[in-house]
Tab-separated table of C-alpha atoms in Angstrom:
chain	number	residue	atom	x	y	z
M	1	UNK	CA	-75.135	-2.087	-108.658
M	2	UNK	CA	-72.944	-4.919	-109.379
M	3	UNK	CA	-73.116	-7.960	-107.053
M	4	UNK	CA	-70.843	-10.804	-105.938
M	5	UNK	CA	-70.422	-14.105	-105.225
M	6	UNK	CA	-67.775	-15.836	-102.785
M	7	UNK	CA	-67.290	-18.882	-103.148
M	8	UNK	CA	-64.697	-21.207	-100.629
M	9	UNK	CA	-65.308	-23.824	-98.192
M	10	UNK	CA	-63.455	-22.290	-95.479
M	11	UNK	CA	-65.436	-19.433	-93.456
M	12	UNK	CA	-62.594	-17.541	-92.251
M	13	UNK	CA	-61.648	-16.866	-95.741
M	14	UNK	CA	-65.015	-16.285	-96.955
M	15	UNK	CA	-65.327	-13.845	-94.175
M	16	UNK	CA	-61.758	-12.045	-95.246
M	17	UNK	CA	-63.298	-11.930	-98.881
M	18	UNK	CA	-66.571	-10.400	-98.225
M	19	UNK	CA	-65.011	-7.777	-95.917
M	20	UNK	CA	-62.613	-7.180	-98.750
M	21	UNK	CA	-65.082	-7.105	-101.334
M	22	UNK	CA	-67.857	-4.941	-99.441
M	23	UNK	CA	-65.008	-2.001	-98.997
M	24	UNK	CA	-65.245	-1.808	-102.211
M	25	UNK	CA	-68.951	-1.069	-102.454
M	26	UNK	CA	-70.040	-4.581	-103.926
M	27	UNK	CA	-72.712	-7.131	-101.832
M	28	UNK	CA	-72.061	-10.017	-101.381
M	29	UNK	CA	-73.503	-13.304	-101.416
M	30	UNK	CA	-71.846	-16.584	-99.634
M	31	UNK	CA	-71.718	-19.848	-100.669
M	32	UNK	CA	-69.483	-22.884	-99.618
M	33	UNK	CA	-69.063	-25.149	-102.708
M	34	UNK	CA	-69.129	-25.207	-106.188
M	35	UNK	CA	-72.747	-26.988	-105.770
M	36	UNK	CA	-74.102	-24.085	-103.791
M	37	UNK	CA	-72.648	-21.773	-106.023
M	38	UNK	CA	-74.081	-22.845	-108.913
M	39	UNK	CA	-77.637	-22.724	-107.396
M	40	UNK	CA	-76.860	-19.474	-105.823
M	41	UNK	CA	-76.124	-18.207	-110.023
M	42	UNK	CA	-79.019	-20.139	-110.804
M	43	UNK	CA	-81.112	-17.466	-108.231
M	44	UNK	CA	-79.432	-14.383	-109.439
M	45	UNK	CA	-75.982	-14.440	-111.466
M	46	UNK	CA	-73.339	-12.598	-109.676
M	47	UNK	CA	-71.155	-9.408	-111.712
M	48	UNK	CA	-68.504	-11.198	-110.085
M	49	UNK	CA	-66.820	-14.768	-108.315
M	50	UNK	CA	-64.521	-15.431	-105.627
M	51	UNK	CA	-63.962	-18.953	-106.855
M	52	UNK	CA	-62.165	-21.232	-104.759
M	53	UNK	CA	-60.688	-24.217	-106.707
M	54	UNK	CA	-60.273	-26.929	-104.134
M	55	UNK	CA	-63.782	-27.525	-102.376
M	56	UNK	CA	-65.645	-30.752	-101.151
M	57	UNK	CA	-68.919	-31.505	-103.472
M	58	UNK	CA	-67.833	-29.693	-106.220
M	59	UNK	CA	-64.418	-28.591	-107.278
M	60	UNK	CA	-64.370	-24.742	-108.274
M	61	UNK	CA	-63.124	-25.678	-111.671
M	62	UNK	CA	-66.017	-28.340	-112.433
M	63	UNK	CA	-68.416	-25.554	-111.264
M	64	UNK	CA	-67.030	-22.707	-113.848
M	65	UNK	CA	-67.451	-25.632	-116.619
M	66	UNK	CA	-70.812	-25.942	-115.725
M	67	UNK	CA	-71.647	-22.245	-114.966
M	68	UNK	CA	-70.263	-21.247	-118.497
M	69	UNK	CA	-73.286	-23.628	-119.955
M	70	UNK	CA	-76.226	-21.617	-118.040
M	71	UNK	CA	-78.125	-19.343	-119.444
M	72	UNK	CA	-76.555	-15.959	-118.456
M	73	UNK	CA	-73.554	-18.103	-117.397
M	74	UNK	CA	-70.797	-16.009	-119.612
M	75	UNK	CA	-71.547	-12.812	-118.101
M	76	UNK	CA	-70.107	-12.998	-114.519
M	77	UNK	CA	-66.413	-12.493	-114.321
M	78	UNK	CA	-64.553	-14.916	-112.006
M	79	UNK	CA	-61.650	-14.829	-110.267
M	80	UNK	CA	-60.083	-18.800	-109.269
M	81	UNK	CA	-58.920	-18.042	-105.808
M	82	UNK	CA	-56.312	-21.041	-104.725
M	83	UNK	CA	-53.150	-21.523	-103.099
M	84	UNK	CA	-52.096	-23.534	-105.949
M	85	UNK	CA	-49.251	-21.271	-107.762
M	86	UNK	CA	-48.235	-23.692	-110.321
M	87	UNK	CA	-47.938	-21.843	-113.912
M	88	UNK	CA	-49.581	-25.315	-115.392
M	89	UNK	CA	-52.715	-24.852	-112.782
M	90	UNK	CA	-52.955	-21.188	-113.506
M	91	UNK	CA	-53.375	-21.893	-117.036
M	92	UNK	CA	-55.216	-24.922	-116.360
M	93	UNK	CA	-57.852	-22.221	-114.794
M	94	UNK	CA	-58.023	-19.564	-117.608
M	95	UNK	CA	-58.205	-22.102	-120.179
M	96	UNK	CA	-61.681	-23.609	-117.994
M	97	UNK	CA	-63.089	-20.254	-118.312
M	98	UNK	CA	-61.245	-18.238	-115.495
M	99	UNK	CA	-61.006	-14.655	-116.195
M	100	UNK	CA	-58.104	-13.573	-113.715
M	101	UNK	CA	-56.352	-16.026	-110.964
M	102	UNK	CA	-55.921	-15.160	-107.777
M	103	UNK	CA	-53.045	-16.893	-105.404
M	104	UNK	CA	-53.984	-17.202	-101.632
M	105	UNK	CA	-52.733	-15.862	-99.230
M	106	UNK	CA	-54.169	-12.296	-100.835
M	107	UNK	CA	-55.012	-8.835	-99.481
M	108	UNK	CA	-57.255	-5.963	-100.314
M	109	UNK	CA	-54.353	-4.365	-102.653
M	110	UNK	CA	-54.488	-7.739	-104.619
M	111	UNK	CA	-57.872	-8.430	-104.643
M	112	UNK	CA	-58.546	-5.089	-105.755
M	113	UNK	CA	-56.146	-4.961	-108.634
M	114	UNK	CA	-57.485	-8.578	-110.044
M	115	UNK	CA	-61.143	-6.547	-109.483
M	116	UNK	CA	-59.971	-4.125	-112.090
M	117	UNK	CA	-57.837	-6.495	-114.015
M	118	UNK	CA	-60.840	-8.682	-114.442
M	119	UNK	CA	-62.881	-5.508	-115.678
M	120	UNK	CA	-65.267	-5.036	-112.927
M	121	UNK	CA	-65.169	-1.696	-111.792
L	1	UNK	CA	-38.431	10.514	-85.437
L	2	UNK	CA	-38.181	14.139	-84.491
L	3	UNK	CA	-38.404	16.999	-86.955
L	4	UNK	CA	-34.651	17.342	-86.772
L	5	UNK	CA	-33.768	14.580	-87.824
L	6	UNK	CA	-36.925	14.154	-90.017
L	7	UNK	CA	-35.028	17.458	-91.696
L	8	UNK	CA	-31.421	15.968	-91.473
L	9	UNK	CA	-32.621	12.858	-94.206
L	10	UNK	CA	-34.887	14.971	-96.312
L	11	UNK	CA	-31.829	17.757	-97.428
L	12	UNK	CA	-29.539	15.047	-97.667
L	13	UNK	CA	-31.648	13.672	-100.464
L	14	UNK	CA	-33.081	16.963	-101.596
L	15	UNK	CA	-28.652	18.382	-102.110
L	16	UNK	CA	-27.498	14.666	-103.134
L	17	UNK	CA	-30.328	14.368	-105.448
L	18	UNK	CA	-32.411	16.592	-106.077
L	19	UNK	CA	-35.489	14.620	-104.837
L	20	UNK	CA	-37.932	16.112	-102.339
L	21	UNK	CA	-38.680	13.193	-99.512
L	22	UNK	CA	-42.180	12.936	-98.529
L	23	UNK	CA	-41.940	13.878	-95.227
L	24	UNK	CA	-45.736	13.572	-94.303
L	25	UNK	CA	-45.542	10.219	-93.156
L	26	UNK	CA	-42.951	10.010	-90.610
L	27	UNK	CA	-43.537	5.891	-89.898
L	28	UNK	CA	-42.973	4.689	-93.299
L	29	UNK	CA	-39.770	6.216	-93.079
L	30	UNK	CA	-38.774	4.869	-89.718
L	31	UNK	CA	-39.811	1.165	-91.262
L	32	UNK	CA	-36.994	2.224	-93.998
L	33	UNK	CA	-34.447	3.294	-92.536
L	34	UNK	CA	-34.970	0.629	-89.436
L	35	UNK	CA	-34.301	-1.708	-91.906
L	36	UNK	CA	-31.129	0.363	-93.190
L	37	UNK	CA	-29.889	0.551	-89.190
L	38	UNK	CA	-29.733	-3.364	-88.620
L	39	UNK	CA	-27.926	-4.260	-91.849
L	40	UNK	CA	-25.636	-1.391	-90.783
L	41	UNK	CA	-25.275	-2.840	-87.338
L	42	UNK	CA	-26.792	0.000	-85.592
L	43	UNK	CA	-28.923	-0.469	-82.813
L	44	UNK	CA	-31.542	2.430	-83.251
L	45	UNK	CA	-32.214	4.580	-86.076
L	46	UNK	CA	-31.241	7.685	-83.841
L	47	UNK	CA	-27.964	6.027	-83.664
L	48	UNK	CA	-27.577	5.445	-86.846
L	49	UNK	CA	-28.641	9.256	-87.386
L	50	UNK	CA	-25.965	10.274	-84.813
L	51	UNK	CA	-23.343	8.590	-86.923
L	52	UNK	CA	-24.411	9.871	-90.268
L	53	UNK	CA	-24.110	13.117	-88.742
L	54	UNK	CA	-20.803	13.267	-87.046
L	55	UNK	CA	-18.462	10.340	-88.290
L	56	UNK	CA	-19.711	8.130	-91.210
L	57	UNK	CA	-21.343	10.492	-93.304
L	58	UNK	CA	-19.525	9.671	-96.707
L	59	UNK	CA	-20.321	5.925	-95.785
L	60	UNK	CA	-23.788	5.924	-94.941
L	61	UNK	CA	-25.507	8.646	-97.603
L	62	UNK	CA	-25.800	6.878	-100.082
L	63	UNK	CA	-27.306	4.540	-98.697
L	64	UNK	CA	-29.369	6.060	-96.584
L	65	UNK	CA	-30.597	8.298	-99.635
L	66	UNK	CA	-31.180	4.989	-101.579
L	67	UNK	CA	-33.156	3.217	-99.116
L	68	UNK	CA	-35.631	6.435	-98.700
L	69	UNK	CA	-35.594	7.540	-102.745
L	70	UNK	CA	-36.283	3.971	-104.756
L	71	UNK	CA	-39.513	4.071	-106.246
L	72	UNK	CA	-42.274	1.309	-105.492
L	73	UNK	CA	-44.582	0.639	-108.307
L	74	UNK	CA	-46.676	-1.968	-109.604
L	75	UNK	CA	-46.076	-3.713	-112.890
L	76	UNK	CA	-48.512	-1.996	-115.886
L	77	UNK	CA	-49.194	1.259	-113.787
L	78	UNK	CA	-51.038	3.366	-115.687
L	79	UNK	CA	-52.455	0.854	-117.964
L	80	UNK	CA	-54.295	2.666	-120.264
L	81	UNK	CA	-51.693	4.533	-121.509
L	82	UNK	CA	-49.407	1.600	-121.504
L	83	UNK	CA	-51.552	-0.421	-123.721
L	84	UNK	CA	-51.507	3.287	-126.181
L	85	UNK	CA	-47.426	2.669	-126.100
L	86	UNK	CA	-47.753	-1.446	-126.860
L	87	UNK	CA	-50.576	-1.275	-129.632
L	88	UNK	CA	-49.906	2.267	-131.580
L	89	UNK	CA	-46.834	3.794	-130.506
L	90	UNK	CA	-44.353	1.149	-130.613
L	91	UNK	CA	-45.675	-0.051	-133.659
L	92	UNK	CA	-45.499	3.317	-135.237
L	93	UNK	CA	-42.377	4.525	-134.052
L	94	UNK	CA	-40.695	1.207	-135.603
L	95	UNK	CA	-41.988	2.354	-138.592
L	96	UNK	CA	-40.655	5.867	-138.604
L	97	UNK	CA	-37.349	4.150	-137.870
L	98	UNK	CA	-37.243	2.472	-140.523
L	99	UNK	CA	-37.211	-0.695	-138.421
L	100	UNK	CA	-34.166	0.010	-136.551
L	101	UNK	CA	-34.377	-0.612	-132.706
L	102	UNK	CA	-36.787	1.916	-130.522
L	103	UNK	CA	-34.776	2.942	-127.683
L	104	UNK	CA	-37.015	3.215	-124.577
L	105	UNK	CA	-35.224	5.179	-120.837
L	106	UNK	CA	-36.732	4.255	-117.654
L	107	UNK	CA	-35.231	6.904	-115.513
L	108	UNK	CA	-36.773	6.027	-112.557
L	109	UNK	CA	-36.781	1.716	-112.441
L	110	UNK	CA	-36.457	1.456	-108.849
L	111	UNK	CA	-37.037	-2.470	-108.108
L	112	UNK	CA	-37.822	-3.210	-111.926
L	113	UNK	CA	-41.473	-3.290	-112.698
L	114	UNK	CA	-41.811	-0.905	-114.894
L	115	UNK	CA	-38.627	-1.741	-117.181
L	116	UNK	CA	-40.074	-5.188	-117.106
L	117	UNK	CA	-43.529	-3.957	-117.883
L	118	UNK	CA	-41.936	-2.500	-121.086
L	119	UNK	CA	-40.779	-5.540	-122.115
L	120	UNK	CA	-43.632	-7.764	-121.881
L	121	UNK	CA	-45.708	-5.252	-123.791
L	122	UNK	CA	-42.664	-5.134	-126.411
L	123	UNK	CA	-42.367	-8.726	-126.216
L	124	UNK	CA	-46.232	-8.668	-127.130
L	125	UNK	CA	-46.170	-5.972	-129.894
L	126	UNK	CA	-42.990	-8.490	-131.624
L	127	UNK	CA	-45.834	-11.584	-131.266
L	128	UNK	CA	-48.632	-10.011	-132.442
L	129	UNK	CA	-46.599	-7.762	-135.881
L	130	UNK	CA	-44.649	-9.535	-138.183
L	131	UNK	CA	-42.678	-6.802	-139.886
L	132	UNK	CA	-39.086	-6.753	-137.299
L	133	UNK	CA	-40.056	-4.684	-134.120
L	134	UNK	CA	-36.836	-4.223	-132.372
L	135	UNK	CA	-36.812	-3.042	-128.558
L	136	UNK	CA	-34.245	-1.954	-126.859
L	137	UNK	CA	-34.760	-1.103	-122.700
L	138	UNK	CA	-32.480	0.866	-121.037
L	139	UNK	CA	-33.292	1.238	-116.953
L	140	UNK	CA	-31.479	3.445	-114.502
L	141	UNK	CA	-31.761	4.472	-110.994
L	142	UNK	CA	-29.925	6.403	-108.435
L	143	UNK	CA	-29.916	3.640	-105.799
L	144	UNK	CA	-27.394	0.247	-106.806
L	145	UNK	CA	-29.034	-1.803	-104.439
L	146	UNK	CA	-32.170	-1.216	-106.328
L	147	UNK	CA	-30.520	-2.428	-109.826
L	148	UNK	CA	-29.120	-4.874	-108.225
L	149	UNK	CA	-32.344	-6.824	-107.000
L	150	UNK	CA	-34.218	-5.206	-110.436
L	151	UNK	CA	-31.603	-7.136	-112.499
L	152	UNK	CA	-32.441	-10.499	-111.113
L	153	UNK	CA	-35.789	-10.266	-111.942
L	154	UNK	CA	-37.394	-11.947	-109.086
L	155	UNK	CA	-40.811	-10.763	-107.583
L	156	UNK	CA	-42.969	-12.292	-104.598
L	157	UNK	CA	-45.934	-13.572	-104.416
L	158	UNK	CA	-47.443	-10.013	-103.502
L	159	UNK	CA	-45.311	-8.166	-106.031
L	160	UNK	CA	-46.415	-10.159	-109.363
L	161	UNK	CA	-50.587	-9.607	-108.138
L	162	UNK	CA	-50.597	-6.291	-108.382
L	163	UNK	CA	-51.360	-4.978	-112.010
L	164	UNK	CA	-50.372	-8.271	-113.790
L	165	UNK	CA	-52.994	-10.429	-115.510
L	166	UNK	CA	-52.763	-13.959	-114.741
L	167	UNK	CA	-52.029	-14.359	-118.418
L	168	UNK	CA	-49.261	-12.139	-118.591
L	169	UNK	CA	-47.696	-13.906	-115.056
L	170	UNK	CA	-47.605	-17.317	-116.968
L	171	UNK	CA	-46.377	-16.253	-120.169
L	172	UNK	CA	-44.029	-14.012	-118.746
L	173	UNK	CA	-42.637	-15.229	-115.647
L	174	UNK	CA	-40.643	-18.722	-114.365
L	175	UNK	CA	-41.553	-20.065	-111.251
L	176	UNK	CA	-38.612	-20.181	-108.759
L	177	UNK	CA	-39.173	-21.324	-105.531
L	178	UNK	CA	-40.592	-18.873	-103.263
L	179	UNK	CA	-40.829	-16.146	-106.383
L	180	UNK	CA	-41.424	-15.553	-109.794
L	181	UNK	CA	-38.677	-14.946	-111.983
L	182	UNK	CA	-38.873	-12.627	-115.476
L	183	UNK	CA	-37.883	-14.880	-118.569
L	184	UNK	CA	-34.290	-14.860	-119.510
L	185	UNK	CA	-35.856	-13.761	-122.885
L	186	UNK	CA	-37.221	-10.505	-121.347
L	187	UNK	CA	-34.247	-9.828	-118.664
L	188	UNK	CA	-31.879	-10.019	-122.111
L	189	UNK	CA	-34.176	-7.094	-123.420
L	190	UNK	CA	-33.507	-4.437	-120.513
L	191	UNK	CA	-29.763	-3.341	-119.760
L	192	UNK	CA	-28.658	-1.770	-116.063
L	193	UNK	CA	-27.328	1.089	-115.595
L	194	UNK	CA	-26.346	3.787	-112.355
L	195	UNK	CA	-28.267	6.939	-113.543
L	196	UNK	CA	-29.057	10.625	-111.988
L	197	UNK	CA	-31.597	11.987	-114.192
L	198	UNK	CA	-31.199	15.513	-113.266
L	199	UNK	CA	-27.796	15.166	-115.247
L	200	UNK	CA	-27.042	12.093	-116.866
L	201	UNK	CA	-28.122	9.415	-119.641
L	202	UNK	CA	-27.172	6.068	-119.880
L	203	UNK	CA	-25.229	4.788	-122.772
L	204	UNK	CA	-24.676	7.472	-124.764
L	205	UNK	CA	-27.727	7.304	-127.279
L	206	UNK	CA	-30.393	9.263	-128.012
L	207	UNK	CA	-34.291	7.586	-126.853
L	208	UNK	CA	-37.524	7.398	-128.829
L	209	UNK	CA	-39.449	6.797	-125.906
L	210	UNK	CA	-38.564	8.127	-121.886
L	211	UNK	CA	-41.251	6.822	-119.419
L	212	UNK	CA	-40.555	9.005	-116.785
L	213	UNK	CA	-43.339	8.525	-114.339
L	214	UNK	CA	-43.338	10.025	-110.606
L	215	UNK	CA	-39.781	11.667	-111.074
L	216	UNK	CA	-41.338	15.497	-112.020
L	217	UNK	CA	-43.261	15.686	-108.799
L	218	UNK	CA	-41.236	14.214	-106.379
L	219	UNK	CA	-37.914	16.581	-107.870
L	220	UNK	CA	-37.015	20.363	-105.647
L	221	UNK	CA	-38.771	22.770	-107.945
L	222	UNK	CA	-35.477	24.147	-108.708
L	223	UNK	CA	-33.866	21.332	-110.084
L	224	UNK	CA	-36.984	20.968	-112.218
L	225	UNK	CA	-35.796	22.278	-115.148
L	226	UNK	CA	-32.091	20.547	-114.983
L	227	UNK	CA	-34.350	17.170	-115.210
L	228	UNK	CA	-36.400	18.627	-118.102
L	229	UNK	CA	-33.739	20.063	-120.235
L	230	UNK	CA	-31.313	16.605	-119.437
L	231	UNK	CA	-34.323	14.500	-120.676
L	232	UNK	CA	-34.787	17.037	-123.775
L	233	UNK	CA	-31.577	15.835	-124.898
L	234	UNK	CA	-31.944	12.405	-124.494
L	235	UNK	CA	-35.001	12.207	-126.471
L	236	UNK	CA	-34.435	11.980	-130.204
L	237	UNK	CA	-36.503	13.228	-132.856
L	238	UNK	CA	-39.848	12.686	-132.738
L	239	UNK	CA	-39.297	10.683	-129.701
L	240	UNK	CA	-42.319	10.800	-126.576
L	241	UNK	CA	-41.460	11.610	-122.982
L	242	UNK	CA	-44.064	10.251	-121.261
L	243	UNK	CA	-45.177	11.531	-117.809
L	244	UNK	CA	-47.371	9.847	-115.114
L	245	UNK	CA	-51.101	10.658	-114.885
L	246	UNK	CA	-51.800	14.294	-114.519
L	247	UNK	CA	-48.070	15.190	-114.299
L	248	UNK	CA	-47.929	17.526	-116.535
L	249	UNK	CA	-51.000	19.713	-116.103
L	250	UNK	CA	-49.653	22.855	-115.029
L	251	UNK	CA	-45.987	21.520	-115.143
L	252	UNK	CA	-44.696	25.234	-116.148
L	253	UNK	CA	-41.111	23.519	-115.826
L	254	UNK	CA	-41.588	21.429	-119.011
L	255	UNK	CA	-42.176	24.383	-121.467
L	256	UNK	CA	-40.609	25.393	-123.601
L	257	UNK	CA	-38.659	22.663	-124.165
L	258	UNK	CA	-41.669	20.403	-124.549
L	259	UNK	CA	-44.982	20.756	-125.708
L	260	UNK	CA	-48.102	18.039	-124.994
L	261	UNK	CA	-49.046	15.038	-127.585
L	262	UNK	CA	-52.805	16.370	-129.248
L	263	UNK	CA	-55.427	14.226	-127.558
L	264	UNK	CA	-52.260	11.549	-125.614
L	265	UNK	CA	-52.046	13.045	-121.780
L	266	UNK	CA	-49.179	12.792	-120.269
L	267	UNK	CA	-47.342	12.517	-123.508
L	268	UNK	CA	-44.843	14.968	-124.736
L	269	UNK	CA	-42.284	15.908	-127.473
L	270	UNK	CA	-39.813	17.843	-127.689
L	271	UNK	CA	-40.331	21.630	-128.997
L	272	UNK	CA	-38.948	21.860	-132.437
L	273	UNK	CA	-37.884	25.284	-131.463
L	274	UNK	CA	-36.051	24.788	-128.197
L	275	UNK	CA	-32.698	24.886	-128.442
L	276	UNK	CA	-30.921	22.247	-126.458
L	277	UNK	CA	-28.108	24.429	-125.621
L	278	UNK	CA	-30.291	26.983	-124.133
């Protein structure tokens, strides 16, 4: 079964994500930084990331850089969830190791066509 | 709305058209044509029913038959097959042409993301080969408020996030504002024009490729096979009509003027045999 991660510093939208996510059949895990996030990979890598970009502690993007280095680390796919629409952030994103970008404010439609986009099933 | 009136919109399109209105959700058409009744100054959509039904009629069908007929769709529906047309079929068609443009129809473009679609993955096919791939997009639709916002290529927020890749939204698309905007590069590609598909073509040529997805199904059974024949000849030889997913299976309207693609679903060509006259 795959599994994911969501990953965003604000509750409410973690909340919004997991609810989204779970309709879709997937568990999910919370966690509220890039810091917990990478210790949460580092107890059992995720299929898949909600990745929030701006976060206190740890930034989402610093986070991807790092969880790109771990062992196991190139096998979840992550989506950068921000409300920064900028096409020079977007690509800033893929080119860190983002494999689909997702603009807030999103709903299940959208979340569930980046899903497939991003190849998770 | 009440089944009379529910009936009074759906043979309006059904004789104007030849489309059969889903009538099974009775809300999502009120949302439509509430829409229609405010920018019409009416102050209820049963007034604006009354009206269409005893004074305005020539005024308000058309628009009333747009607003209820345009076809929503996400950008890259149908992906897999999509990615067939952008990596083999254009290609190879290009080469059958002897590098002369491949026409491609989109009967159906309703507010412009599939016309648009075919130009990103033409735009991609031209990047990737080296040998002259020319495109040429031709888009139609019933309704001319629907080319109208198609042609200006603009998209929301919600639009361009449902079946486009990040990637393919920055390489593809201008920031404007509030929206995303096509790139002149790919608006140049597709040309506009005021179709019916049960009868007419646009521009006079003949079309290697017709992506004709959702019009079969949602067409009166008896105007079935004026739609079949009219896209018969529009195609030209050799060319693919190409069909939504699972269109065709059991589509006795499309034989015998067109027979399936060996191992492509929802791909067609024209019978050799059929005579377009018939």
């Amino acid at each position: 079964m795959k599994t994911c991660l969501v990953v965003d510093d604000s509750p409410v939208i973690r909340s919004l994500a997991r609810r989204l996510v779970e309709a879709r059949g997937i568990p999910v895990r919370e966690a509220a930084d890039g810091a917990q996030a990478l210790a949460a990979c580092k107890e059992e890598m995720p299929d898949l990331i909600l990745l929030d970009w701006r976060m206190p502690v740890m930034s989402g993007l610093e986070a991807l850089s790092k969880l790109r280095l771990m062992p196991g680390g190139d096998h979840p796919k992550v989506l950068v969830c921000s409300v920064e629409t900028s096409p020079d952030l977007i690509r800033q994103a893929l080119e860190a190791g983002a494999d689909e970008y997702v603009m807030k404010p999103f709903d299940g439609e959208i979340l569930a066509s980046k899903i497939t986009l991003a190849g998770v099933a | 709305m009440t089944p009379a009136e529910l009936d009074l919109v759906a043979r309006l399109c059904l004789v104007r058209t030849g489309r059969r209105l889903d009538i099974s959700e009775p809300d999502q058409i009120l949302i439509r044509l509430t829409g229609l009744a405010r920018r019409e100054g009416f102050g209820t959509v049963a007034d604006l029913l009354i009206a269409l039904r005893t004074r305005e009629t020539e005024r308000l069908a058309w628009p009333l038959i747009e607003c209820l007929t345009v076809f929503e769709r996400d950008f890259m529906e149908d992906a897999e097959v999509l990615d067939q047309l952008g990596h083999r079929i254009l290609p190879t068609l290009s080469t059958a042409r002897g590098g002369a443009p491949v026409r491609i129809w989109c009967p159906a473009s309703g507010s412009g993301q599939e016309p648009y679609s075919m130009a990103m993955l033409a735009q991609e096919a031209m990047d990737r080969l080296s040998d002259g791939l020319q495109v040429e997009i031709y888009a139609s639709d019933i309704s001319t408020r629907a080319l109208e916002r198609a042609r200006t290529g603009l998209f929301n927020h919600f639009e361009v996030q449902k079946g486009l890749t990040a990637r393919r939204l920055v390489d593809h698309f201008l920031r404007r504002e509030d929206s995303w905007q096509v790139s002149p590069a790919l608006r140049e590609m597709v040309r506009w024009r005021r179709v019916n598909p049960l009868s007419e073509t646009p521009g006079g040529v003949r079309f290697d490729i017709i992506l004709c997805r959702g019009v079969l199904p949602r067409t009166a059974p008896h105007m079935r096979p004026n739609l079949v024949l009219n896209l018969a000849q529009a195609l030209s030889p050799g060319g693919l009509l190409i069909l939504g997913q699972g269109e065709g299976e059991g589509a006795e309207d499309l034989a015998p003027a067109m027979n399936p693609l060996a191992g492509m679903p929802a791909i067609y060509t024209r019978n050799p045999a059929f005579s377009l006259a018939a």
